[in-house]
PDB file of C-alpha atoms in Angstrom:
ATOM      1  CA  GLN A  27     -19.466  25.821 102.469  1.00  0.00           C
ATOM      2  CA  ILE A  28     -20.403  23.284 105.118  1.00  0.00           C
ATOM      3  CA  THR A  29     -18.972  19.782 104.875  1.00  0.00           C
ATOM      4  CA  LEU A  30     -19.473  16.805 107.125  1.00  0.00           C
ATOM      5  CA  LYS A  31     -17.159  13.806 107.018  1.00  0.00           C
ATOM      6  CA  GLU A  32     -17.739  10.552 108.826  1.00  0.00           C
ATOM      7  CA  SER A  33     -14.912   8.281 109.891  1.00  0.00           C
ATOM      8  CA  GLY A  34     -14.618   5.037 111.778  1.00  0.00           C
ATOM      9  CA  PRO A  35     -14.150   1.292 111.327  1.00  0.00           C
ATOM     10  CA  THR A  36     -15.622  -0.427 108.307  1.00  0.00           C
ATOM     11  CA  LEU A  37     -15.803  -3.815 110.039  1.00  0.00           C
ATOM     12  CA  VAL A  38     -16.801  -4.497 113.625  1.00  0.00           C
ATOM     13  CA  LYS A  39     -17.312  -7.813 115.385  1.00  0.00           C
ATOM     14  CA  PRO A  40     -20.587  -8.615 117.177  1.00  0.00           C
ATOM     15  CA  THR A  41     -20.720  -7.456 120.821  1.00  0.00           C
ATOM     16  CA  GLN A  42     -17.984  -4.879 120.225  1.00  0.00           C
ATOM     17  CA  THR A  43     -18.389  -1.124 120.590  1.00  0.00           C
ATOM     18  CA  LEU A  44     -18.611   1.029 117.481  1.00  0.00           C
ATOM     19  CA  THR A  45     -17.228   4.561 117.573  1.00  0.00           C
ATOM     20  CA  LEU A  46     -17.925   6.956 114.709  1.00  0.00           C
ATOM     21  CA  THR A  47     -16.578  10.472 114.336  1.00  0.00           C
ATOM     22  CA  CYS A  48     -18.027  13.311 112.305  1.00  0.00           C
ATOM     23  CA  THR A  49     -15.646  16.135 111.445  1.00  0.00           C
ATOM     24  CA  VAL A  50     -17.379  19.358 110.526  1.00  0.00           C
ATOM     25  CA  SER A  51     -16.061  22.276 108.536  1.00  0.00           C
ATOM     26  CA  GLY A  52     -17.670  25.595 107.718  1.00  0.00           C
ATOM     27  CA  LEU A  53     -19.939  25.466 110.758  1.00  0.00           C
ATOM     28  CA  SER A  54     -19.600  26.126 114.476  1.00  0.00           C
ATOM     29  CA  LEU A  55     -21.196  23.431 116.601  1.00  0.00           C
ATOM     30  CA  ASN A  56     -22.065  26.114 119.170  1.00  0.00           C
ATOM     31  CA  THR A  57     -24.153  28.217 116.785  1.00  0.00           C
ATOM     32  CA  ASP A  58     -27.719  28.733 117.964  1.00  0.00           C
ATOM     33  CA  GLY A  59     -30.112  26.269 116.409  1.00  0.00           C
ATOM     34  CA  VAL A  60     -27.503  23.812 115.178  1.00  0.00           C
ATOM     35  CA  GLY A  61     -28.050  20.158 115.896  1.00  0.00           C
ATOM     36  CA  MET A  62     -25.830  17.319 114.744  1.00  0.00           C
ATOM     37  CA  ALA A  63     -27.526  14.002 114.194  1.00  0.00           C
ATOM     38  CA  TRP A  64     -26.600  10.458 113.273  1.00  0.00           C
ATOM     39  CA  ILE A  65     -28.886   8.614 110.898  1.00  0.00           C
ATOM     40  CA  ARG A  66     -28.301   5.149 109.527  1.00  0.00           C
ATOM     41  CA  GLN A  67     -29.520   3.175 106.542  1.00  0.00           C
ATOM     42  CA  PRO A  68     -29.294  -0.622 106.331  1.00  0.00           C
ATOM     43  CA  PRO A  69     -28.571  -1.853 102.807  1.00  0.00           C
ATOM     44  CA  GLY A  70     -31.651  -1.434 100.631  1.00  0.00           C
ATOM     45  CA  LYS A  71     -33.762  -0.088 103.488  1.00  0.00           C
ATOM     46  CA  THR A  72     -35.101   3.183 104.736  1.00  0.00           C
ATOM     47  CA  LEU A  73     -33.455   5.674 107.067  1.00  0.00           C
ATOM     48  CA  GLU A  74     -33.397   5.458 110.854  1.00  0.00           C
ATOM     49  CA  TRP A  75     -32.645   8.380 113.155  1.00  0.00           C
ATOM     50  CA  LEU A  76     -30.288   7.435 116.000  1.00  0.00           C
ATOM     51  CA  ALA A  77     -29.378  10.501 118.037  1.00  0.00           C
ATOM     52  CA  VAL A  78     -28.948  14.273 117.957  1.00  0.00           C
ATOM     53  CA  ILE A  79     -26.893  16.725 119.996  1.00  0.00           C
ATOM     54  CA  TYR A  80     -27.702  20.437 119.965  1.00  0.00           C
ATOM     55  CA  TRP A  81     -25.665  23.623 120.228  1.00  0.00           C
ATOM     56  CA  ASP A  82     -26.614  23.887 123.905  1.00  0.00           C
ATOM     57  CA  ASP A  83     -25.527  20.276 124.553  1.00  0.00           C
ATOM     58  CA  ASP A  84     -29.095  18.965 124.769  1.00  0.00           C
ATOM     59  CA  ARG A  85     -29.138  15.358 123.559  1.00  0.00           C
ATOM     60  CA  ARG A  86     -31.915  13.089 122.338  1.00  0.00           C
ATOM     61  CA  TYR A  87     -31.769   9.402 121.512  1.00  0.00           C
ATOM     62  CA  ASN A  88     -33.894   6.875 119.681  1.00  0.00           C
ATOM     63  CA  SER A  89     -35.186   4.799 122.584  1.00  0.00           C
ATOM     64  CA  SER A  90     -35.486   1.735 120.354  1.00  0.00           C
ATOM     65  CA  LEU A  91     -31.705   1.369 120.565  1.00  0.00           C
ATOM     66  CA  ARG A  92     -32.200   0.613 124.258  1.00  0.00           C
ATOM     67  CA  ASN A  93     -29.557   2.877 125.770  1.00  0.00           C
ATOM     68  CA  ARG A  94     -26.759   1.580 123.535  1.00  0.00           C
ATOM     69  CA  LEU A  95     -25.971   5.024 122.164  1.00  0.00           C
ATOM     70  CA  THR A  96     -23.928   7.951 123.386  1.00  0.00           C
ATOM     71  CA  ILE A  97     -23.478  11.157 121.380  1.00  0.00           C
ATOM     72  CA  THR A  98     -20.959  13.836 122.286  1.00  0.00           C
ATOM     73  CA  LYS A  99     -19.445  16.886 120.674  1.00  0.00           C
ATOM     74  CA  ASP A 100     -16.175  18.745 120.942  1.00  0.00           C
ATOM     75  CA  ALA A 101     -16.699  22.161 119.413  1.00  0.00           C
ATOM     76  CA  SER A 102     -13.007  23.035 119.727  1.00  0.00           C
ATOM     77  CA  LYS A 103     -12.207  20.098 117.450  1.00  0.00           C
ATOM     78  CA  ASP A 104     -15.347  20.520 115.283  1.00  0.00           C
ATOM     79  CA  GLN A 105     -16.220  16.908 115.933  1.00  0.00           C
ATOM     80  CA  VAL A 106     -19.263  14.899 116.896  1.00  0.00           C
ATOM     81  CA  VAL A 107     -18.842  11.337 118.136  1.00  0.00           C
ATOM     82  CA  LEU A 108     -21.360   8.520 118.272  1.00  0.00           C
ATOM     83  CA  THR A 109     -20.706   5.423 120.340  1.00  0.00           C
ATOM     84  CA  MET A 110     -22.821   2.300 119.958  1.00  0.00           C
ATOM     85  CA  THR A 111     -22.257  -0.591 122.335  1.00  0.00           C
ATOM     86  CA  ASN A 112     -22.891  -4.311 121.862  1.00  0.00           C
ATOM     87  CA  VAL A 113     -23.245  -4.200 118.075  1.00  0.00           C
ATOM     88  CA  ASP A 114     -25.068  -6.899 116.152  1.00  0.00           C
ATOM     89  CA  PRO A 115     -25.195  -7.829 112.438  1.00  0.00           C
ATOM     90  CA  VAL A 116     -28.504  -5.936 112.211  1.00  0.00           C
ATOM     91  CA  ASP A 117     -26.497  -2.761 112.886  1.00  0.00           C
ATOM     92  CA  THR A 118     -24.839  -3.128 109.487  1.00  0.00           C
ATOM     93  CA  GLY A 119     -25.465  -0.150 107.262  1.00  0.00           C
ATOM     94  CA  THR A 120     -24.371   3.284 106.125  1.00  0.00           C
ATOM     95  CA  TYR A 121     -24.095   5.780 108.953  1.00  0.00           C
ATOM     96  CA  TYR A 122     -24.654   9.437 108.103  1.00  0.00           C
ATOM     97  CA  CYS A 123     -23.673  12.527 110.033  1.00  0.00           C
ATOM     98  CA  VAL A 124     -26.332  15.167 109.426  1.00  0.00           C
ATOM     99  CA  GLN A 125     -26.702  18.837 110.314  1.00  0.00           C
ATOM    100  CA  ARG A 126     -30.096  19.773 111.619  1.00  0.00           C
ATOM    101  CA  GLN A 127     -31.145  23.410 111.794  1.00  0.00           C
ATOM    102  CA  GLU A 128     -33.882  24.144 114.321  1.00  0.00           C
ATOM    103  CA  GLY A 129     -36.399  26.913 113.764  1.00  0.00           C
ATOM    104  CA  SER A 130     -36.020  27.602 110.088  1.00  0.00           C
ATOM    105  CA  PRO A 131     -36.005  25.342 108.280  1.00  0.00           C
ATOM    106  CA  GLY A 132     -36.406  22.867 111.147  1.00  0.00           C
ATOM    107  CA  ALA A 133     -35.010  20.043 109.050  1.00  0.00           C
ATOM    108  CA  PHE A 134     -31.951  17.991 108.115  1.00  0.00           C
ATOM    109  CA  VAL A 135     -30.144  20.493 105.912  1.00  0.00           C
ATOM    110  CA  GLN A 136     -26.728  18.973 105.247  1.00  0.00           C
ATOM    111  CA  TRP A 137     -25.625  15.347 104.998  1.00  0.00           C
ATOM    112  CA  GLY A 138     -22.221  13.733 105.041  1.00  0.00           C
ATOM    113  CA  GLN A 139     -21.361  11.145 102.405  1.00  0.00           C
ATOM    114  CA  GLY A 140     -21.849   8.382 104.938  1.00  0.00           C
ATOM    115  CA  THR A 141     -19.663   5.550 106.113  1.00  0.00           C
ATOM    116  CA  LEU A 142     -20.516   1.895 105.590  1.00  0.00           C
ATOM    117  CA  VAL A 143     -20.183  -0.226 108.703  1.00  0.00           C
ATOM    118  CA  THR A 144     -20.389  -4.002 108.547  1.00  0.00           C
ATOM    119  CA  VAL A 145     -20.947  -6.046 111.688  1.00  0.00           C
ATOM    120  CA  SER A 146     -19.677  -9.567 111.206  1.00  0.00           C
ATOM    121  CA  SER A 147     -17.533 -12.109 112.950  1.00  0.00           C
TER     122      SER A 147
ATOM    123  CA  ASP B   3     -43.880   6.761 117.551  1.00  0.00           C
ATOM    124  CA  PHE B   4     -45.179   8.658 114.526  1.00  0.00           C
ATOM    125  CA  VAL B   5     -45.413   6.171 111.660  1.00  0.00           C
ATOM    126  CA  LEU B   6     -45.105   7.602 108.141  1.00  0.00           C
ATOM    127  CA  THR B   7     -46.605   5.555 105.311  1.00  0.00           C
ATOM    128  CA  GLN B   8     -45.595   6.426 101.768  1.00  0.00           C
ATOM    129  CA  THR B   9     -47.404   5.452  98.605  1.00  0.00           C
ATOM    130  CA  PRO B  10     -46.743   4.268  96.035  1.00  0.00           C
ATOM    131  CA  LEU B  11     -43.682   2.136  96.753  1.00  0.00           C
ATOM    132  CA  SER B  12     -42.454   2.804  93.240  1.00  0.00           C
ATOM    133  CA  LEU B  13     -43.331   5.021  90.343  1.00  0.00           C
ATOM    134  CA  THR B  14     -42.327   4.943  86.686  1.00  0.00           C
ATOM    135  CA  VAL B  15     -42.793   8.237  84.925  1.00  0.00           C
ATOM    136  CA  ALA B  16     -42.120   9.471  81.401  1.00  0.00           C
ATOM    137  CA  LEU B  17     -39.843  12.457  81.023  1.00  0.00           C
ATOM    138  CA  GLY B  18     -41.769  15.692  81.214  1.00  0.00           C
ATOM    139  CA  GLN B  19     -44.751  14.105  82.936  1.00  0.00           C
ATOM    140  CA  PRO B  20     -45.920  14.891  86.500  1.00  0.00           C
ATOM    141  CA  ALA B  21     -45.403  12.657  89.525  1.00  0.00           C
ATOM    142  CA  SER B  22     -47.028  12.606  92.923  1.00  0.00           C
ATOM    143  CA  ILE B  23     -46.024  10.859  96.155  1.00  0.00           C
ATOM    144  CA  SER B  24     -48.173  10.568  99.255  1.00  0.00           C
ATOM    145  CA  CYS B  25     -47.061  10.459 102.875  1.00  0.00           C
ATOM    146  CA  LYS B  26     -49.559   9.741 105.630  1.00  0.00           C
ATOM    147  CA  SER B  27     -48.738  10.103 109.299  1.00  0.00           C
ATOM    148  CA  SER B  28     -50.270   8.018 112.093  1.00  0.00           C
ATOM    149  CA  GLN B  29     -50.770  11.246 114.094  1.00  0.00           C
ATOM    150  CA  SER B  30     -51.039  14.924 113.334  1.00  0.00           C
ATOM    151  CA  LEU B  31     -47.695  16.548 112.606  1.00  0.00           C
ATOM    152  CA  VAL B  32     -48.764  20.012 113.764  1.00  0.00           C
ATOM    153  CA  ASN B  33     -46.336  20.995 116.500  1.00  0.00           C
ATOM    154  CA  THR B  34     -47.240  22.935 119.643  1.00  0.00           C
ATOM    155  CA  ASP B  35     -45.515  25.947 118.054  1.00  0.00           C
ATOM    156  CA  GLY B  36     -48.015  25.799 115.178  1.00  0.00           C
ATOM    157  CA  HIS B  37     -45.540  24.600 112.573  1.00  0.00           C
ATOM    158  CA  THR B  38     -45.724  21.288 110.726  1.00  0.00           C
ATOM    159  CA  TYR B  39     -42.317  19.629 110.635  1.00  0.00           C
ATOM    160  CA  LEU B  40     -42.717  17.376 107.621  1.00  0.00           C
ATOM    161  CA  SER B  41     -39.851  17.314 105.146  1.00  0.00           C
ATOM    162  CA  TRP B  42     -39.102  15.555 101.877  1.00  0.00           C
ATOM    163  CA  LEU B  43     -35.702  14.151 100.948  1.00  0.00           C
ATOM    164  CA  HIS B  44     -34.341  12.841  97.652  1.00  0.00           C
ATOM    165  CA  GLN B  45     -31.657  10.175  97.500  1.00  0.00           C
ATOM    166  CA  ARG B  46     -29.971   9.417  94.208  1.00  0.00           C
ATOM    167  CA  PRO B  47     -28.312   6.004  93.815  1.00  0.00           C
ATOM    168  CA  GLY B  48     -25.090   5.825  95.800  1.00  0.00           C
ATOM    169  CA  GLN B  49     -25.574   9.290  97.283  1.00  0.00           C
ATOM    170  CA  PRO B  50     -26.713  10.644 100.637  1.00  0.00           C
ATOM    171  CA  PRO B  51     -30.196  12.130 100.831  1.00  0.00           C
ATOM    172  CA  ARG B  52     -30.671  15.840 100.255  1.00  0.00           C
ATOM    173  CA  LEU B  53     -33.391  18.143 101.523  1.00  0.00           C
ATOM    174  CA  LEU B  54     -36.054  19.211  99.028  1.00  0.00           C
ATOM    175  CA  ILE B  55     -39.008  20.491 101.047  1.00  0.00           C
ATOM    176  CA  TYR B  56     -39.341  21.529 104.693  1.00  0.00           C
ATOM    177  CA  LYS B  57     -42.324  22.443 106.879  1.00  0.00           C
ATOM    178  CA  SER B  58     -44.571  20.640 104.413  1.00  0.00           C
ATOM    179  CA  SER B  59     -44.441  23.191 101.602  1.00  0.00           C
ATOM    180  CA  TYR B  60     -41.275  25.291 101.619  1.00  0.00           C
ATOM    181  CA  ARG B  61     -38.642  24.586  98.984  1.00  0.00           C
ATOM    182  CA  PHE B  62     -35.114  24.400 100.337  1.00  0.00           C
ATOM    183  CA  SER B  63     -32.391  26.585  98.850  1.00  0.00           C
ATOM    184  CA  GLY B  64     -31.441  25.564  95.312  1.00  0.00           C
ATOM    185  CA  VAL B  65     -34.346  23.172  94.790  1.00  0.00           C
ATOM    186  CA  PRO B  66     -36.003  23.598  91.375  1.00  0.00           C
ATOM    187  CA  ASP B  67     -39.521  24.984  91.408  1.00  0.00           C
ATOM    188  CA  ARG B  68     -40.867  21.882  89.651  1.00  0.00           C
ATOM    189  CA  PHE B  69     -40.856  20.349  93.167  1.00  0.00           C
ATOM    190  CA  SER B  70     -43.699  21.317  95.466  1.00  0.00           C
ATOM    191  CA  GLY B  71     -45.043  20.063  98.767  1.00  0.00           C
ATOM    192  CA  SER B  72     -48.471  20.331 100.291  1.00  0.00           C
ATOM    193  CA  GLY B  73     -50.578  18.972 103.096  1.00  0.00           C
ATOM    194  CA  THR B  74     -51.548  19.482 106.704  1.00  0.00           C
ATOM    195  CA  GLY B  75     -52.239  17.363 109.755  1.00  0.00           C
ATOM    196  CA  THR B  76     -51.671  13.776 108.679  1.00  0.00           C
ATOM    197  CA  ASP B  77     -51.751  13.837 104.864  1.00  0.00           C
ATOM    198  CA  PHE B  78     -48.938  15.191 102.731  1.00  0.00           C
ATOM    199  CA  THR B  79     -47.959  15.168  99.072  1.00  0.00           C
ATOM    200  CA  LEU B  80     -44.802  15.779  97.088  1.00  0.00           C
ATOM    201  CA  GLN B  81     -45.367  16.735  93.492  1.00  0.00           C
ATOM    202  CA  ILE B  82     -42.952  16.979  90.614  1.00  0.00           C
ATOM    203  CA  SER B  83     -44.551  19.015  87.845  1.00  0.00           C
ATOM    204  CA  ARG B  84     -42.331  17.750  85.003  1.00  0.00           C
ATOM    205  CA  VAL B  85     -40.013  14.845  85.746  1.00  0.00           C
ATOM    206  CA  GLU B  86     -36.437  15.110  84.527  1.00  0.00           C
ATOM    207  CA  ALA B  87     -33.789  12.389  84.257  1.00  0.00           C
ATOM    208  CA  ASP B  88     -32.021  13.793  87.314  1.00  0.00           C
ATOM    209  CA  ASP B  89     -35.085  13.095  89.465  1.00  0.00           C
ATOM    210  CA  VAL B  90     -34.563   9.326  89.602  1.00  0.00           C
ATOM    211  CA  GLY B  91     -33.940   7.825  92.996  1.00  0.00           C
ATOM    212  CA  ILE B  92     -35.802   7.342  96.239  1.00  0.00           C
ATOM    213  CA  TYR B  93     -37.917   9.986  97.921  1.00  0.00           C
ATOM    214  CA  TYR B  94     -38.466   9.946 101.679  1.00  0.00           C
ATOM    215  CA  CYS B  95     -40.759  11.913 103.909  1.00  0.00           C
ATOM    216  CA  THR B  96     -39.585  12.568 107.456  1.00  0.00           C
ATOM    217  CA  GLN B  97     -41.116  14.190 110.507  1.00  0.00           C
ATOM    218  CA  SER B  98     -39.459  16.105 113.313  1.00  0.00           C
ATOM    219  CA  THR B  99     -42.546  17.261 115.166  1.00  0.00           C
ATOM    220  CA  LYS B 100     -41.933  14.754 117.916  1.00  0.00           C
ATOM    221  CA  PHE B 101     -39.119  12.449 119.018  1.00  0.00           C
ATOM    222  CA  PRO B 102     -38.196   9.899 117.870  1.00  0.00           C
ATOM    223  CA  LEU B 103     -37.672  11.485 114.470  1.00  0.00           C
ATOM    224  CA  THR B 104     -39.023   9.086 111.866  1.00  0.00           C
ATOM    225  CA  PHE B 105     -38.928   8.421 108.138  1.00  0.00           C
ATOM    226  CA  GLY B 106     -41.285   6.962 105.605  1.00  0.00           C
ATOM    227  CA  GLY B 107     -40.401   3.755 103.797  1.00  0.00           C
ATOM    228  CA  GLY B 108     -39.458   5.557 100.608  1.00  0.00           C
ATOM    229  CA  THR B 109     -40.809   5.802  97.063  1.00  0.00           C
ATOM    230  CA  LYS B 110     -38.581   4.778  94.175  1.00  0.00           C
ATOM    231  CA  VAL B 111     -38.915   6.908  91.054  1.00  0.00           C
ATOM    232  CA  GLU B 112     -37.752   5.599  87.703  1.00  0.00           C
ATOM    233  CA  ILE B 113     -37.955   6.992  84.199  1.00  0.00           C
ATOM    234  CA  LYS B 114     -40.057   5.208  81.604  1.00  0.00           C
TER     235      LYS B 114
END
């Protein structure tokens, strides 16, 4: 059984850097086709894809976040880390760690429970 | 970016009745590999989303067969043949044909 668990601060001040960690169990981050993504959801709003890192270390980012994001993985620790610089209150929301499987099904197949992050002074 | 527009915004359905949700893309979602990477997600209140349908029409593992997806190119539909109480929540379409990966605005389903 695959589980994804997000961890990180619940409250961050504007202009600070947010660091979120996803700890994975039941899955090797180096398995062909596996991508680990971060997706966020502001309260009462739709979902927004932020970044993804693949088994071969290929990384893609949502350009709308204007180079504020860095995604990394440490397969030996079964962890994926997202860093977001210069946070703003509009970054408030639930942040999900999500497993993406390329090929088949080519979709987001497993979601963590999410972690709520509030940006406020 | 590929913009996904869902309609309706909300839907109230009686138990046992069918429901249909539309998702229209601003550009064709047919990938260069020939596949169409349009998925449907269901999010119950207070829960993370879960995958229902992938590649437009394939049910994910464990998804009841009352859920079906259809469509090609830019127009897609999620159908629930007989709505059950457990089906309440918000349904999202999402595309992964091209980066950035995007989501529709969501359709809220309630029981009458």
